[in-house]
mmCIF file with all atom_site columns, C-alpha atoms in Angstrom:
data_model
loop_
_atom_site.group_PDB
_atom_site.id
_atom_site.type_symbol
_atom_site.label_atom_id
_atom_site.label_alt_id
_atom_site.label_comp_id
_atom_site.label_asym_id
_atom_site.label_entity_id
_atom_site.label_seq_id
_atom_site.pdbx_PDB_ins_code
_atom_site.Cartn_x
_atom_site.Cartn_y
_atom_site.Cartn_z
_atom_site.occupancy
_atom_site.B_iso_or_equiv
_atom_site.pdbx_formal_charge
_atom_site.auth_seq_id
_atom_site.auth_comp_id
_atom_site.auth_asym_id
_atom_site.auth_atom_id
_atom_site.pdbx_PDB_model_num
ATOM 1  C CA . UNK G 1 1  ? 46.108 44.884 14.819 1.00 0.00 ? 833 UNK G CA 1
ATOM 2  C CA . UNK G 1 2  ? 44.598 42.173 17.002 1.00 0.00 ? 834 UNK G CA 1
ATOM 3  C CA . UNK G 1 3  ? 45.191 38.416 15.294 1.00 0.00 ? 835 UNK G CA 1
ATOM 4  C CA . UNK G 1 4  ? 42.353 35.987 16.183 1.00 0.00 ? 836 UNK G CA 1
ATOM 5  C CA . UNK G 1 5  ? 44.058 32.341 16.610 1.00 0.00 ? 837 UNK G CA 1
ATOM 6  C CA . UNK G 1 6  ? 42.480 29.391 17.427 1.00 0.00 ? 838 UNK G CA 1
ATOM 7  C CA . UNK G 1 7  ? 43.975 26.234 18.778 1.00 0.00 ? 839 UNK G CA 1
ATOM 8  C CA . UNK G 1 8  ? 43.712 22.681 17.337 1.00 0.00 ? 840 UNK G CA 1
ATOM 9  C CA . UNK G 1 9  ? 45.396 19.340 17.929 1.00 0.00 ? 841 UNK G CA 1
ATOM 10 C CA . UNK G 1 10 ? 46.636 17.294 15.014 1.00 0.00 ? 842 UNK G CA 1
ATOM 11 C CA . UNK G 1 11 ? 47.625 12.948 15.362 1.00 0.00 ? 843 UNK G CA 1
ATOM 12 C CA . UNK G 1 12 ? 50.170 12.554 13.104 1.00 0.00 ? 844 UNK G CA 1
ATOM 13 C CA . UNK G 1 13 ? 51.972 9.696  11.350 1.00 0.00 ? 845 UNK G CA 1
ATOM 14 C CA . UNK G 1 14 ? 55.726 9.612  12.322 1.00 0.00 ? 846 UNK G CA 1
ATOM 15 C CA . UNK G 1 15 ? 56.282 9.498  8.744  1.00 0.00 ? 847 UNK G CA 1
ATOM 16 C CA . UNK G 1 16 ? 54.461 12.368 8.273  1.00 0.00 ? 848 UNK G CA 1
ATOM 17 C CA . UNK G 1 17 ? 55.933 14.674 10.727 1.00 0.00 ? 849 UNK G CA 1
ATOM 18 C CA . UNK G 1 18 ? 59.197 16.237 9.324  1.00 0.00 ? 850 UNK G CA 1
ATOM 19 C CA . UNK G 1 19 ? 56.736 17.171 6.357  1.00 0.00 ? 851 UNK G CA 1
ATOM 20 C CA . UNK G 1 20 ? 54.004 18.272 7.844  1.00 0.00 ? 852 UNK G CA 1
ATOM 21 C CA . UNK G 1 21 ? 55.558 20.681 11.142 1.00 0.00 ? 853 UNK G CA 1
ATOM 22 C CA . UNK G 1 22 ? 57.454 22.175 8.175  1.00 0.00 ? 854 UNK G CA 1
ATOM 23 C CA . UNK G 1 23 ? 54.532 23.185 6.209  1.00 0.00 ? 855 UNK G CA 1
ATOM 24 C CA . UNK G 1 24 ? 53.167 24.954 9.273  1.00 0.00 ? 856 UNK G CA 1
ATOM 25 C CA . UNK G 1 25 ? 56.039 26.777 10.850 1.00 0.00 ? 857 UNK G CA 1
ATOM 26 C CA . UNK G 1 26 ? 56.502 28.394 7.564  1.00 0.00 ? 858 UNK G CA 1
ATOM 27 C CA . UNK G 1 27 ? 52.511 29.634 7.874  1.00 0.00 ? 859 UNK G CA 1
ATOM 28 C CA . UNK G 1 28 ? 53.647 30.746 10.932 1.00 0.00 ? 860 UNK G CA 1
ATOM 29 C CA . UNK G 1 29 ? 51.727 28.116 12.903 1.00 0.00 ? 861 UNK G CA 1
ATOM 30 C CA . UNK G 1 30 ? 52.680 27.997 16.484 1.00 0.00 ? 862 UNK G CA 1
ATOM 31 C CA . UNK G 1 31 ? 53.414 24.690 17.938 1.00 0.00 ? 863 UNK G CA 1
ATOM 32 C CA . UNK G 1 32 ? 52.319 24.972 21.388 1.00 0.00 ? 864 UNK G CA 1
ATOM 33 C CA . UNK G 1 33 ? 52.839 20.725 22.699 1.00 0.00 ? 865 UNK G CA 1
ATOM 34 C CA . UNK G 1 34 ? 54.118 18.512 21.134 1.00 0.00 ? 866 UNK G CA 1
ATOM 35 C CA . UNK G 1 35 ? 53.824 14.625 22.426 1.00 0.00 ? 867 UNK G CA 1
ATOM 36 C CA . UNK G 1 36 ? 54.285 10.734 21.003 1.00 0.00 ? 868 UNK G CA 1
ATOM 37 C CA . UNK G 1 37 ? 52.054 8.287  21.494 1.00 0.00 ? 869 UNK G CA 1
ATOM 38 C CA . UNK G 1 38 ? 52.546 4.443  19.771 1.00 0.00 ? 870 UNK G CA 1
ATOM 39 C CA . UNK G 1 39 ? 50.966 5.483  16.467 1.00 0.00 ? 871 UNK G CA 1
ATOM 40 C CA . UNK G 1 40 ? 52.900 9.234  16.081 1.00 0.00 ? 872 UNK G CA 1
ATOM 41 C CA . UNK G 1 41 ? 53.204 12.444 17.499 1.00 0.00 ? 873 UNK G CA 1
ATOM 42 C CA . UNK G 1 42 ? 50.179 14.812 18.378 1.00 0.00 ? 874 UNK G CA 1
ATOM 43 C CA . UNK G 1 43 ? 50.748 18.464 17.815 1.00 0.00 ? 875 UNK G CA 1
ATOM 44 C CA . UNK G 1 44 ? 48.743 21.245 19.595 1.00 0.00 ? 876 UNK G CA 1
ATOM 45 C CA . UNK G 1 45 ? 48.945 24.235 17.595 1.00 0.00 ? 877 UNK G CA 1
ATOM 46 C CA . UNK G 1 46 ? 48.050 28.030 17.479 1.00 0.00 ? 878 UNK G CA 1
ATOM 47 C CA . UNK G 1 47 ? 47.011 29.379 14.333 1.00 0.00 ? 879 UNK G CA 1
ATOM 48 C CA . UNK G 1 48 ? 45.138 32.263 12.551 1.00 0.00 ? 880 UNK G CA 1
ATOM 49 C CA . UNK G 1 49 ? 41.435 31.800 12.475 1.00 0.00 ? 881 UNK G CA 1
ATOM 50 C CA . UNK G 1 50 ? 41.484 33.312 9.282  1.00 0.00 ? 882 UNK G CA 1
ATOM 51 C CA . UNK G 1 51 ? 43.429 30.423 7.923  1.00 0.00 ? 883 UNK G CA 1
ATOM 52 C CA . UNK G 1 52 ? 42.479 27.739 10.295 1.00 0.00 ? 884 UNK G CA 1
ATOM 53 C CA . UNK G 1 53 ? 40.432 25.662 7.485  1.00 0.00 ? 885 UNK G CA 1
ATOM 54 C CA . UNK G 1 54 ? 43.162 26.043 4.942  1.00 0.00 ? 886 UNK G CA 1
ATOM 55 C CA . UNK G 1 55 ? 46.260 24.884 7.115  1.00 0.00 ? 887 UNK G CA 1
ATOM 56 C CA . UNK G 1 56 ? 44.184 21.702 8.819  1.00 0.00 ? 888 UNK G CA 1
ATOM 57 C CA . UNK G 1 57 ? 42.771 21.004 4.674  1.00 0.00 ? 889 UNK G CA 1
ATOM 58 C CA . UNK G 1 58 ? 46.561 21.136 4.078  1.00 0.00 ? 890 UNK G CA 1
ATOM 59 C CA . UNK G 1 59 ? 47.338 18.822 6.799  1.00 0.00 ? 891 UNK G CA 1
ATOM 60 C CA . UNK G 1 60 ? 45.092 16.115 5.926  1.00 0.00 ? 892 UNK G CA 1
ATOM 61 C CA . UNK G 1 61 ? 46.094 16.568 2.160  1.00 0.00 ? 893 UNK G CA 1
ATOM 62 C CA . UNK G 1 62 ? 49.833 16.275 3.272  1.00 0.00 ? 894 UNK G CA 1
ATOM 63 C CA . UNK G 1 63 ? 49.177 13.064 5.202  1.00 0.00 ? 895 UNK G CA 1
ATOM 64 C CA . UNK G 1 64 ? 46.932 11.407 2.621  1.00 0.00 ? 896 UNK G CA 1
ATOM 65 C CA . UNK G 1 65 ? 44.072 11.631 4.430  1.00 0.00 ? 897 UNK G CA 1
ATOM 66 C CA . UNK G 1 66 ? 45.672 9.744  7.968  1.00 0.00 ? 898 UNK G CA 1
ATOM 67 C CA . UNK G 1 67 ? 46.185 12.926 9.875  1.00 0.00 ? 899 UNK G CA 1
ATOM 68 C CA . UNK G 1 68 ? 43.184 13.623 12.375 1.00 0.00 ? 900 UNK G CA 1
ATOM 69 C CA . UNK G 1 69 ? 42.711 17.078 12.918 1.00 0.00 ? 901 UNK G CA 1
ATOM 70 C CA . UNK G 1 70 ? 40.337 18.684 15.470 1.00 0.00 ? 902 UNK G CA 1
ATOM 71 C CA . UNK G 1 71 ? 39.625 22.431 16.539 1.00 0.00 ? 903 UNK G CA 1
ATOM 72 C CA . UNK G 1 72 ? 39.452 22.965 20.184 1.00 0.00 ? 904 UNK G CA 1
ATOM 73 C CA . UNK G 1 73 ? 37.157 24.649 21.793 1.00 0.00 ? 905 UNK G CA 1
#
């Protein structure tokens, strides 16, 4: 069976990360970059479409509302 993923990019606090990349690798959330800027990391990641709008809901929920989440296109 044929998995539709889509690919989004996530600006994290460093404060959030440990948290957060845990929380997705055990969705099974593929982390495709990963790269720091001043303000935190920024995670491009490959998930299920199926559960894309869950997993970036949980994201912002797990950062409090800081993390800024985006689908690519």
């Amino acid at each position: 069976e044929m998995i539709e993923t889509v690919r989004a990019t996530l600006a994290l606090d460093f404060s959030d990360m440990a948290l957060i990349k845990a929380r997705l690798l055990a969705r099974d959330v593929t982390i495709a970059t990963e790269s720091f800027t001043d303000k935190g990391p920024i995670l491009t990641v490959d998930l299920r479409q199926d559960e894309a709008e869950a997993i970036l809901a949980m994201v912002v929920d797990l950062s409090r509302g800081k993390a800024v989440v985006a689908l690519d296109d």
